[in-house]
Amino acid sequence: MPLSKIRVLIVDDSITFRRALELGLSQDMNIEIIGTAMDAMDAMEKIKQLKPDVVTLDVEMPKMNGIEFLKKLMPQYPLPVVVVSSLPINALDALSAGAVDFVRKPVVKGAFDMNNFIGDLTVKVKIASKAHISKPRPSSTPIRPITPLGGTMNFNNTLSARNTIVAIGASTGGTEAILEVVQNLPATTPGIIIVQHMPPVFTNMYAQRLDRICKMHVKEAENGDRVEQGKIIIAAGEYHLRLLKDMNGYFIRSEPGPKVSGHCPSVDVMFDSVATTAGRNAVGVILTGMGADGAKGITKLHSTGAYTIGQDKDSCIVYGMPMEAFKLGGISKQLPLNQIGGEIIRYLNTKI
């Protein structure tokens, strides 16, 4: 019995672009375009009628933009949405509003750029079709401060903190998952390095957004950055992030290179370097994401005696990367997303 096709609704105010998306996505035998919509109101009606598996959504639309539409849609009809946007800040806002992933519109409308764009969008539609989407937390519900079980936030041993490193890897659904983990970590937390699969420009915008929210200082990686207590470093798009150490402590190497495990930056590259450089002085965390990037790396890290945490299936948007790491025996403990920040604190308080 053949597998059912992924039923996709395209939302875009440009008739030309709607047609291009319809033609492009229809080339894949696993995708069926069940309809198109020209604006948010039209989209809402067609979602009710057609019940798509995945929606592709333009952000820059008249009357009601894609972000406002998502805020109305997700509480009523939580379903996988892949955002199409030319602006990084709009894509990040859309992820915060509940979108699963985003694809950047081609800047140059040439055939090569359009083909790459359609290929990228096709892959992300397929990934989105497997996503676990739940209703967003009401905006009136406060996010509870992170508190470790049986302990307090107490990272005052600067010497020990200098030798400790936290490394986090994520992909699909990871931008909001990372935020949930790090936003309430105290400013005295040991240095954190993060790889989130994201293209150039977007990584810098994401780092700036986290910096405005978090108690720790957050920045995009630059070659030679020191990894210090109270600082979070986000890998730059298309640059691998590696951890190194000298007599003054940890620092990072940020440099371009071929894709590893299908990605640049690669979570495997980061975890592998952390295993070599920090070993048992590290905490590794692998969050939601399609595929297996990071699974081998965090397993190597675990083998050095490092403490490793994997996000559990029920709280993942896509239970791929954490699942593969768990299957390889690389995870010390699996936890729901909302408990991971507290577990990091609990472990570091017993270690430092």
mmCIF file of C-alpha atoms in Angstrom:
data_model
loop_
_atom_site.group_PDB
_atom_site.id
_atom_site.type_symbol
_atom_site.label_atom_id
_atom_site.label_comp_id
_atom_site.label_asym_id
_atom_site.label_seq_id
_atom_site.Cartn_x
_atom_site.Cartn_y
_atom_site.Cartn_z
ATOM 1 C CA MET A 1 0.000 0.000 0.000
ATOM 2 C CA PRO A 2 1.570 3.316 -1.100
ATOM 3 C CA LEU A 3 2.342 5.942 1.527
ATOM 4 C CA SER A 4 -0.021 8.915 1.553
ATOM 5 C CA LYS A 5 1.347 12.136 0.161
ATOM 6 C CA ILE A 6 2.111 15.192 2.282
ATOM 7 C CA ARG A 7 -0.816 17.573 1.753
ATOM 8 C CA VAL A 8 0.484 21.148 1.483
ATOM 9 C CA LEU A 9 -1.274 24.518 1.487
ATOM 10 C CA ILE A 10 0.720 27.441 0.017
ATOM 11 C CA VAL A 11 0.094 30.926 1.424
ATOM 12 C CA ASP A 12 1.607 33.888 -0.450
ATOM 13 C CA ASP A 13 0.200 37.204 -1.656
ATOM 14 C CA SER A 14 2.086 37.007 -4.976
ATOM 15 C CA ILE A 15 0.266 34.960 -7.608
ATOM 16 C CA THR A 16 3.547 34.512 -9.480
ATOM 17 C CA PHE A 17 5.352 33.161 -6.421
ATOM 18 C CA ARG A 18 2.402 30.948 -5.441
ATOM 19 C CA ARG A 19 2.519 29.402 -8.894
ATOM 20 C CA ALA A 20 6.293 28.928 -8.706
ATOM 21 C CA LEU A 21 5.974 27.180 -5.327
ATOM 22 C CA GLU A 22 3.132 25.014 -6.577
ATOM 23 C CA LEU A 23 5.071 23.909 -9.641
ATOM 24 C CA GLY A 24 8.308 23.406 -7.718
ATOM 25 C CA LEU A 25 6.943 21.433 -4.759
ATOM 26 C CA SER A 26 4.708 19.326 -7.025
ATOM 27 C CA GLN A 27 7.825 17.881 -8.665
ATOM 28 C CA ASP A 28 8.301 15.731 -5.570
ATOM 29 C CA MET A 29 6.195 12.571 -5.766
ATOM 30 C CA ASN A 30 5.618 12.637 -1.995
ATOM 31 C CA ILE A 31 4.031 16.094 -1.957
ATOM 32 C CA GLU A 32 0.530 17.088 -3.032
ATOM 33 C CA ILE A 33 -0.493 20.755 -3.244
ATOM 34 C CA ILE A 34 -4.085 20.798 -2.025
ATOM 35 C CA GLY A 35 -4.601 24.538 -2.343
ATOM 36 C CA THR A 36 -3.197 28.049 -2.297
ATOM 37 C CA ALA A 37 -4.206 31.181 -0.400
ATOM 38 C CA MET A 38 -3.538 34.834 -1.159
ATOM 39 C CA ASP A 39 -3.712 36.252 2.373
ATOM 40 C CA ALA A 40 -4.233 35.360 6.021
ATOM 41 C CA MET A 41 -8.039 35.347 5.955
ATOM 42 C CA ASP A 42 -8.103 33.179 2.859
ATOM 43 C CA ALA A 43 -5.544 30.861 4.485
ATOM 44 C CA MET A 44 -7.571 30.449 7.690
ATOM 45 C CA GLU A 45 -10.667 29.407 5.759
ATOM 46 C CA LYS A 46 -8.738 26.934 3.615
ATOM 47 C CA ILE A 47 -6.998 25.423 6.627
ATOM 48 C CA LYS A 48 -10.415 24.777 8.178
ATOM 49 C CA GLN A 49 -11.754 23.257 4.957
ATOM 50 C CA LEU A 50 -8.755 21.336 3.608
ATOM 51 C CA LYS A 51 -6.923 20.329 6.815
ATOM 52 C CA PRO A 52 -3.399 20.366 5.314
ATOM 53 C CA ASP A 53 -0.477 18.417 6.757
ATOM 54 C CA VAL A 54 1.899 21.351 6.245
ATOM 55 C CA VAL A 55 1.505 25.048 5.416
ATOM 56 C CA THR A 56 4.117 27.183 3.665
ATOM 57 C CA LEU A 57 3.651 30.780 4.773
ATOM 58 C CA ASP A 58 4.923 34.057 3.376
ATOM 59 C CA VAL A 59 5.666 36.521 6.181
ATOM 60 C CA GLU A 60 5.516 39.809 4.283
ATOM 61 C CA MET A 61 1.806 39.962 3.368
ATOM 62 C CA PRO A 62 -0.679 42.866 3.342
ATOM 63 C CA LYS A 63 -3.575 43.261 5.840
ATOM 64 C CA MET A 64 -2.195 40.702 8.316
ATOM 65 C CA ASN A 65 1.427 39.592 8.131
ATOM 66 C CA GLY A 66 2.498 35.995 8.610
ATOM 67 C CA ILE A 67 3.601 36.477 12.212
ATOM 68 C CA GLU A 68 0.256 37.876 13.348
ATOM 69 C CA PHE A 69 -1.445 35.101 11.404
ATOM 70 C CA LEU A 70 0.623 32.464 13.219
ATOM 71 C CA LYS A 71 -0.333 33.955 16.582
ATOM 72 C CA LYS A 72 -4.000 33.520 15.671
ATOM 73 C CA LEU A 73 -3.602 30.155 13.960
ATOM 74 C CA MET A 74 -1.526 28.097 16.390
ATOM 75 C CA PRO A 75 -3.840 28.234 19.461
ATOM 76 C CA GLN A 76 -6.770 27.068 17.282
ATOM 77 C CA TYR A 77 -5.144 24.823 14.673
ATOM 78 C CA PRO A 78 -1.633 23.794 15.731
ATOM 79 C CA LEU A 79 -0.007 22.376 12.616
ATOM 80 C CA PRO A 80 3.445 22.419 10.982
ATOM 81 C CA VAL A 81 4.221 25.723 9.255
ATOM 82 C CA VAL A 82 7.338 26.434 7.191
ATOM 83 C CA VAL A 83 7.875 30.165 6.832
ATOM 84 C CA VAL A 84 9.186 31.747 3.649
ATOM 85 C CA SER A 85 10.867 35.076 4.329
ATOM 86 C CA SER A 86 13.497 37.386 2.872
ATOM 87 C CA LEU A 87 14.189 39.016 6.244
ATOM 88 C CA PRO A 88 16.010 37.189 9.075
ATOM 89 C CA ILE A 89 14.239 39.094 11.852
ATOM 90 C CA ASN A 90 10.818 38.151 10.450
ATOM 91 C CA ALA A 91 11.796 34.487 10.199
ATOM 92 C CA LEU A 92 12.962 34.458 13.826
ATOM 93 C CA ASP A 93 9.754 36.180 14.966
ATOM 94 C CA ALA A 94 7.798 33.528 13.082
ATOM 95 C CA LEU A 95 9.671 30.727 14.844
ATOM 96 C CA SER A 96 8.820 32.364 18.163
ATOM 97 C CA ALA A 97 5.174 32.441 17.079
ATOM 98 C CA GLY A 98 5.124 28.691 16.401
ATOM 99 C CA ALA A 99 6.571 28.004 12.942
ATOM 100 C CA VAL A 100 8.592 24.789 12.664
ATOM 101 C CA ASP A 101 11.239 26.092 10.273
ATOM 102 C CA PHE A 102 11.962 28.739 7.661
ATOM 103 C CA VAL A 103 13.428 29.086 4.195
ATOM 104 C CA ARG A 104 14.975 32.287 2.935
ATOM 105 C CA LYS A 105 13.485 33.636 -0.292
ATOM 106 C CA PRO A 106 16.014 33.769 -3.141
ATOM 107 C CA VAL A 107 17.551 37.238 -3.387
ATOM 108 C CA VAL A 108 18.265 36.857 -7.084
ATOM 109 C CA LYS A 109 15.357 35.466 -9.046
ATOM 110 C CA GLY A 110 17.562 33.352 -11.320
ATOM 111 C CA ALA A 111 16.891 29.710 -12.188
ATOM 112 C CA PHE A 112 19.837 28.449 -10.089
ATOM 113 C CA ASP A 113 18.725 30.331 -6.970
ATOM 114 C CA MET A 114 15.098 29.304 -7.433
ATOM 115 C CA ASN A 115 16.035 25.642 -7.870
ATOM 116 C CA ASN A 116 18.118 25.721 -4.684
ATOM 117 C CA PHE A 117 15.279 27.437 -2.862
ATOM 118 C CA ILE A 118 12.707 24.858 -4.011
ATOM 119 C CA GLY A 119 15.055 22.033 -3.055
ATOM 120 C CA ASP A 120 15.546 23.496 0.423
ATOM 121 C CA LEU A 121 11.828 24.103 0.873
ATOM 122 C CA THR A 122 10.970 20.568 -0.283
ATOM 123 C CA VAL A 123 13.271 19.050 2.337
ATOM 124 C CA LYS A 124 11.878 21.250 5.081
ATOM 125 C CA VAL A 125 8.270 20.495 4.151
ATOM 126 C CA LYS A 126 9.061 16.784 4.500
ATOM 127 C CA ILE A 127 10.725 17.341 7.867
ATOM 128 C CA ALA A 128 7.827 19.521 9.025
ATOM 129 C CA SER A 129 5.339 16.791 8.141
ATOM 130 C CA LYS A 130 6.919 14.645 10.882
ATOM 131 C CA ALA A 131 6.939 17.419 13.481
ATOM 132 C CA HIS A 132 5.124 17.135 16.792
ATOM 133 C CA ILE A 133 3.155 20.369 17.176
ATOM 134 C CA SER A 134 1.275 21.328 20.327
ATOM 135 C CA LYS A 135 -0.682 24.417 21.269
ATOM 136 C CA PRO A 136 1.582 27.266 22.377
ATOM 137 C CA ARG A 137 1.757 28.260 26.026
ATOM 138 C CA PRO A 138 -0.656 31.173 26.670
ATOM 139 C CA SER A 139 1.202 34.484 26.754
ATOM 140 C CA SER A 140 -0.301 35.180 30.186
ATOM 141 C CA THR A 141 1.391 32.078 31.621
ATOM 142 C CA PRO A 142 4.713 33.082 33.177
ATOM 143 C CA ILE A 143 7.780 30.955 32.503
ATOM 144 C CA ARG A 144 8.901 29.530 35.826
ATOM 145 C CA PRO A 145 12.426 30.385 36.910
ATOM 146 C CA ILE A 146 14.876 27.524 36.581
ATOM 147 C CA THR A 147 15.520 25.907 39.937
ATOM 148 C CA PRO A 148 17.550 22.739 40.420
ATOM 149 C CA LEU A 149 16.118 19.909 42.454
ATOM 150 C CA GLY A 150 17.608 19.883 45.935
ATOM 151 C CA GLY A 151 19.904 22.859 45.411
ATOM 152 C CA THR A 152 20.329 26.520 44.645
ATOM 153 C CA MET A 153 21.997 28.460 41.853
ATOM 154 C CA ASN A 154 25.535 28.723 43.141
ATOM 155 C CA PHE A 155 28.312 29.155 40.605
ATOM 156 C CA ASN A 156 30.799 31.244 42.512
ATOM 157 C CA ASN A 157 33.902 29.078 42.183
ATOM 158 C CA THR A 158 35.503 30.967 39.304
ATOM 159 C CA LEU A 159 38.494 28.626 38.992
ATOM 160 C CA SER A 160 36.280 25.540 38.651
ATOM 161 C CA ALA A 161 33.888 27.375 36.315
ATOM 162 C CA ARG A 162 36.817 28.204 34.010
ATOM 163 C CA ASN A 163 37.482 24.486 33.528
ATOM 164 C CA THR A 164 33.833 23.619 32.889
ATOM 165 C CA ILE A 165 32.060 23.945 29.542
ATOM 166 C CA VAL A 166 28.457 23.414 28.426
ATOM 167 C CA ALA A 167 27.854 22.481 24.766
ATOM 168 C CA ILE A 168 24.367 22.457 23.191
ATOM 169 C CA GLY A 169 23.348 21.208 19.739
ATOM 170 C CA ALA A 170 19.980 21.493 17.987
ATOM 171 C CA SER A 171 18.260 21.687 14.607
ATOM 172 C CA THR A 172 14.562 21.750 13.627
ATOM 173 C CA GLY A 173 12.604 23.383 16.450
ATOM 174 C CA GLY A 174 15.848 24.258 18.184
ATOM 175 C CA THR A 175 15.673 28.042 18.259
ATOM 176 C CA GLU A 176 12.863 28.057 20.802
ATOM 177 C CA ALA A 177 14.145 24.934 22.587
ATOM 178 C CA ILE A 178 17.544 26.556 23.160
ATOM 179 C CA LEU A 179 15.843 29.691 24.467
ATOM 180 C CA GLU A 180 13.852 27.621 26.959
ATOM 181 C CA VAL A 181 17.034 25.962 28.237
ATOM 182 C CA VAL A 182 19.296 29.015 28.582
ATOM 183 C CA GLN A 183 17.113 32.046 29.215
ATOM 184 C CA ASN A 184 17.085 31.751 33.001
ATOM 185 C CA LEU A 185 20.573 30.358 33.553
ATOM 186 C CA PRO A 186 22.348 32.736 35.966
ATOM 187 C CA ALA A 187 25.113 35.058 34.811
ATOM 188 C CA THR A 188 27.580 32.991 36.863
ATOM 189 C CA THR A 189 27.006 29.882 34.710
ATOM 190 C CA PRO A 190 30.172 28.454 33.076
ATOM 191 C CA GLY A 191 30.694 29.272 29.400
ATOM 192 C CA ILE A 192 28.283 27.772 26.861
ATOM 193 C CA ILE A 193 28.825 27.044 23.170
ATOM 194 C CA ILE A 194 25.911 26.276 20.853
ATOM 195 C CA VAL A 195 25.420 24.928 17.346
ATOM 196 C CA GLN A 196 21.969 25.525 15.879
ATOM 197 C CA HIS A 197 21.542 24.687 12.195
ATOM 198 C CA MET A 198 20.887 28.097 10.678
ATOM 199 C CA PRO A 199 22.210 30.067 7.674
ATOM 200 C CA PRO A 200 24.492 33.133 7.786
ATOM 201 C CA VAL A 201 22.993 36.431 9.001
ATOM 202 C CA PHE A 202 20.260 34.499 10.821
ATOM 203 C CA THR A 203 22.746 33.233 13.423
ATOM 204 C CA ASN A 204 23.813 36.772 14.311
ATOM 205 C CA MET A 205 20.198 37.943 14.569
ATOM 206 C CA TYR A 206 19.424 34.918 16.753
ATOM 207 C CA ALA A 207 22.381 35.643 19.036
ATOM 208 C CA GLN A 208 21.250 39.257 19.409
ATOM 209 C CA ARG A 209 17.744 38.115 20.303
ATOM 210 C CA LEU A 210 19.011 35.710 22.974
ATOM 211 C CA ASP A 211 21.289 38.406 24.353
ATOM 212 C CA ARG A 212 18.283 40.666 24.948
ATOM 213 C CA ILE A 213 16.432 37.895 26.809
ATOM 214 C CA CYS A 214 19.071 35.904 28.697
ATOM 215 C CA LYS A 215 20.902 36.690 31.922
ATOM 216 C CA MET A 216 24.118 35.499 30.283
ATOM 217 C CA HIS A 217 25.787 37.510 27.488
ATOM 218 C CA VAL A 218 25.164 35.966 24.053
ATOM 219 C CA LYS A 219 27.091 36.578 20.834
ATOM 220 C CA GLU A 220 27.717 35.030 17.424
ATOM 221 C CA ALA A 221 31.034 33.170 17.220
ATOM 222 C CA GLU A 222 34.115 34.958 15.963
ATOM 223 C CA ASN A 223 37.408 33.169 15.512
ATOM 224 C CA GLY A 224 39.430 33.276 18.731
ATOM 225 C CA ASP A 225 36.535 34.165 21.064
ATOM 226 C CA ARG A 226 37.247 33.212 24.678
ATOM 227 C CA VAL A 227 34.715 30.906 26.316
ATOM 228 C CA GLU A 228 34.115 32.516 29.685
ATOM 229 C CA GLN A 229 31.823 32.301 32.678
ATOM 230 C CA GLY A 230 28.590 34.148 31.910
ATOM 231 C CA LYS A 231 28.998 34.000 28.106
ATOM 232 C CA ILE A 232 27.120 32.033 25.417
ATOM 233 C CA ILE A 233 28.631 31.697 21.933
ATOM 234 C CA ILE A 234 26.418 30.738 18.964
ATOM 235 C CA ALA A 235 28.110 29.115 15.954
ATOM 236 C CA ALA A 236 28.020 31.336 12.872
ATOM 237 C CA GLY A 237 26.150 30.110 9.797
ATOM 238 C CA GLU A 238 28.438 28.190 7.397
ATOM 239 C CA TYR A 239 31.253 28.173 9.986
ATOM 240 C CA HIS A 240 32.182 25.139 12.054
ATOM 241 C CA LEU A 241 32.718 25.824 15.766
ATOM 242 C CA ARG A 242 35.502 23.947 17.581
ATOM 243 C CA LEU A 243 36.617 24.204 21.196
ATOM 244 C CA LEU A 244 40.319 24.620 21.967
ATOM 245 C CA LYS A 245 42.292 25.393 25.116
ATOM 246 C CA ASP A 246 45.484 27.262 25.983
ATOM 247 C CA MET A 247 47.101 28.422 29.239
ATOM 248 C CA ASN A 248 44.427 31.102 29.600
ATOM 249 C CA GLY A 249 41.475 28.735 29.252
ATOM 250 C CA TYR A 250 38.999 27.763 26.537
ATOM 251 C CA PHE A 251 38.574 29.548 23.228
ATOM 252 C CA ILE A 252 36.867 28.714 19.946
ATOM 253 C CA ARG A 253 37.954 28.244 16.385
ATOM 254 C CA SER A 254 35.322 29.474 13.928
ATOM 255 C CA GLU A 255 36.126 28.656 10.322
ATOM 256 C CA PRO A 256 34.373 27.508 7.142
ATOM 257 C CA GLY A 257 34.706 23.953 5.935
ATOM 258 C CA PRO A 258 32.907 21.116 4.181
ATOM 259 C CA LYS A 259 29.624 19.893 5.598
ATOM 260 C CA VAL A 260 29.919 17.235 8.292
ATOM 261 C CA SER A 261 26.920 14.983 9.005
ATOM 262 C CA GLY A 262 25.168 17.086 6.355
ATOM 263 C CA HIS A 263 25.710 20.438 8.034
ATOM 264 C CA CYS A 264 27.988 23.435 8.501
ATOM 265 C CA PRO A 265 28.030 24.319 11.335
ATOM 266 C CA SER A 266 27.889 20.721 12.508
ATOM 267 C CA VAL A 267 26.917 19.597 16.003
ATOM 268 C CA ASP A 268 29.180 16.558 15.585
ATOM 269 C CA VAL A 269 32.192 18.801 14.904
ATOM 270 C CA MET A 270 31.488 20.820 18.048
ATOM 271 C CA PHE A 271 30.907 17.815 20.339
ATOM 272 C CA ASP A 272 33.962 16.007 18.959
ATOM 273 C CA SER A 273 36.173 19.001 19.790
ATOM 274 C CA VAL A 274 34.626 19.306 23.266
ATOM 275 C CA ALA A 275 35.333 15.630 23.913
ATOM 276 C CA THR A 276 38.977 16.111 22.925
ATOM 277 C CA THR A 277 39.512 19.443 24.702
ATOM 278 C CA ALA A 278 37.332 19.297 27.820
ATOM 279 C CA GLY A 279 36.310 15.654 28.255
ATOM 280 C CA ARG A 280 34.792 14.965 31.667
ATOM 281 C CA ASN A 281 34.737 18.704 32.450
ATOM 282 C CA ALA A 282 31.924 19.173 29.933
ATOM 283 C CA VAL A 283 28.149 18.970 29.905
ATOM 284 C CA GLY A 284 26.673 18.050 26.510
ATOM 285 C CA VAL A 285 23.040 18.688 25.576
ATOM 286 C CA ILE A 286 21.337 17.514 22.381
ATOM 287 C CA LEU A 287 17.929 18.937 21.532
ATOM 288 C CA THR A 288 15.200 18.572 18.918
ATOM 289 C CA GLY A 289 16.228 18.088 15.290
ATOM 290 C CA MET A 290 15.891 15.891 12.225
ATOM 291 C CA GLY A 291 18.674 13.472 11.359
ATOM 292 C CA ALA A 292 21.664 12.325 13.371
ATOM 293 C CA ASP A 293 24.065 15.287 13.505
ATOM 294 C CA GLY A 294 25.564 15.333 16.988
ATOM 295 C CA ALA A 295 24.726 11.730 17.880
ATOM 296 C CA LYS A 296 28.227 10.354 17.292
ATOM 297 C CA GLY A 297 29.872 13.435 18.779
ATOM 298 C CA ILE A 298 27.900 13.421 22.021
ATOM 299 C CA THR A 299 28.473 9.664 22.323
ATOM 300 C CA LYS A 300 32.215 10.288 22.118
ATOM 301 C CA LEU A 301 31.812 13.065 24.695
ATOM 302 C CA HIS A 302 29.875 10.709 26.995
ATOM 303 C CA SER A 303 32.646 8.128 26.719
ATOM 304 C CA THR A 304 35.124 10.631 28.217
ATOM 305 C CA GLY A 305 33.040 10.855 31.395
ATOM 306 C CA ALA A 306 31.136 14.017 30.468
ATOM 307 C CA TYR A 307 27.527 14.402 31.617
ATOM 308 C CA THR A 308 25.163 14.311 28.643
ATOM 309 C CA ILE A 309 21.474 15.238 28.417
ATOM 310 C CA GLY A 310 19.033 14.428 25.615
ATOM 311 C CA GLN A 311 15.628 16.003 25.068
ATOM 312 C CA ASP A 312 12.864 13.407 25.348
ATOM 313 C CA LYS A 313 10.533 12.356 22.551
ATOM 314 C CA ASP A 314 7.340 13.971 23.836
ATOM 315 C CA SER A 315 8.824 17.469 24.111
ATOM 316 C CA CYS A 316 10.737 17.410 20.792
ATOM 317 C CA ILE A 317 9.400 19.044 17.651
ATOM 318 C CA VAL A 318 11.381 16.356 15.798
ATOM 319 C CA TYR A 319 12.789 13.452 17.822
ATOM 320 C CA GLY A 320 15.681 12.656 15.492
ATOM 321 C CA MET A 321 19.039 13.837 16.818
ATOM 322 C CA PRO A 322 18.309 13.028 20.496
ATOM 323 C CA MET A 323 16.872 9.642 19.515
ATOM 324 C CA GLU A 324 19.968 8.666 17.531
ATOM 325 C CA ALA A 325 22.230 9.783 20.385
ATOM 326 C CA PHE A 326 20.173 7.754 22.876
ATOM 327 C CA LYS A 327 20.287 4.668 20.623
ATOM 328 C CA LEU A 328 24.084 4.930 20.475
ATOM 329 C CA GLY A 329 24.280 5.019 24.281
ATOM 330 C CA GLY A 330 25.528 8.601 24.363
ATOM 331 C CA ILE A 331 22.980 10.058 26.787
ATOM 332 C CA SER A 332 23.343 10.090 30.582
ATOM 333 C CA LYS A 333 19.761 11.282 31.096
ATOM 334 C CA GLN A 334 16.728 12.005 28.885
ATOM 335 C CA LEU A 335 14.460 14.809 30.064
ATOM 336 C CA PRO A 336 11.512 16.952 28.956
ATOM 337 C CA LEU A 337 12.629 20.308 27.577
ATOM 338 C CA ASN A 338 11.307 22.266 30.557
ATOM 339 C CA GLN A 339 13.542 20.313 32.950
ATOM 340 C CA ILE A 340 16.846 20.550 31.091
ATOM 341 C CA GLY A 341 17.897 23.995 32.316
ATOM 342 C CA GLY A 342 17.301 22.955 35.911
ATOM 343 C CA GLU A 343 19.225 19.721 35.391
ATOM 344 C CA ILE A 344 22.231 21.643 34.050
ATOM 345 C CA ILE A 345 22.206 23.777 37.202
ATOM 346 C CA ARG A 346 21.748 20.767 39.475
ATOM 347 C CA TYR A 347 24.674 18.931 37.915
ATOM 348 C CA LEU A 348 26.997 21.947 37.865
ATOM 349 C CA ASN A 349 26.230 22.721 41.498
ATOM 350 C CA THR A 350 27.349 19.213 42.452
ATOM 351 C CA LYS A 351 30.439 19.443 40.242
ATOM 352 C CA ILE A 352 31.785 22.955 40.839
#
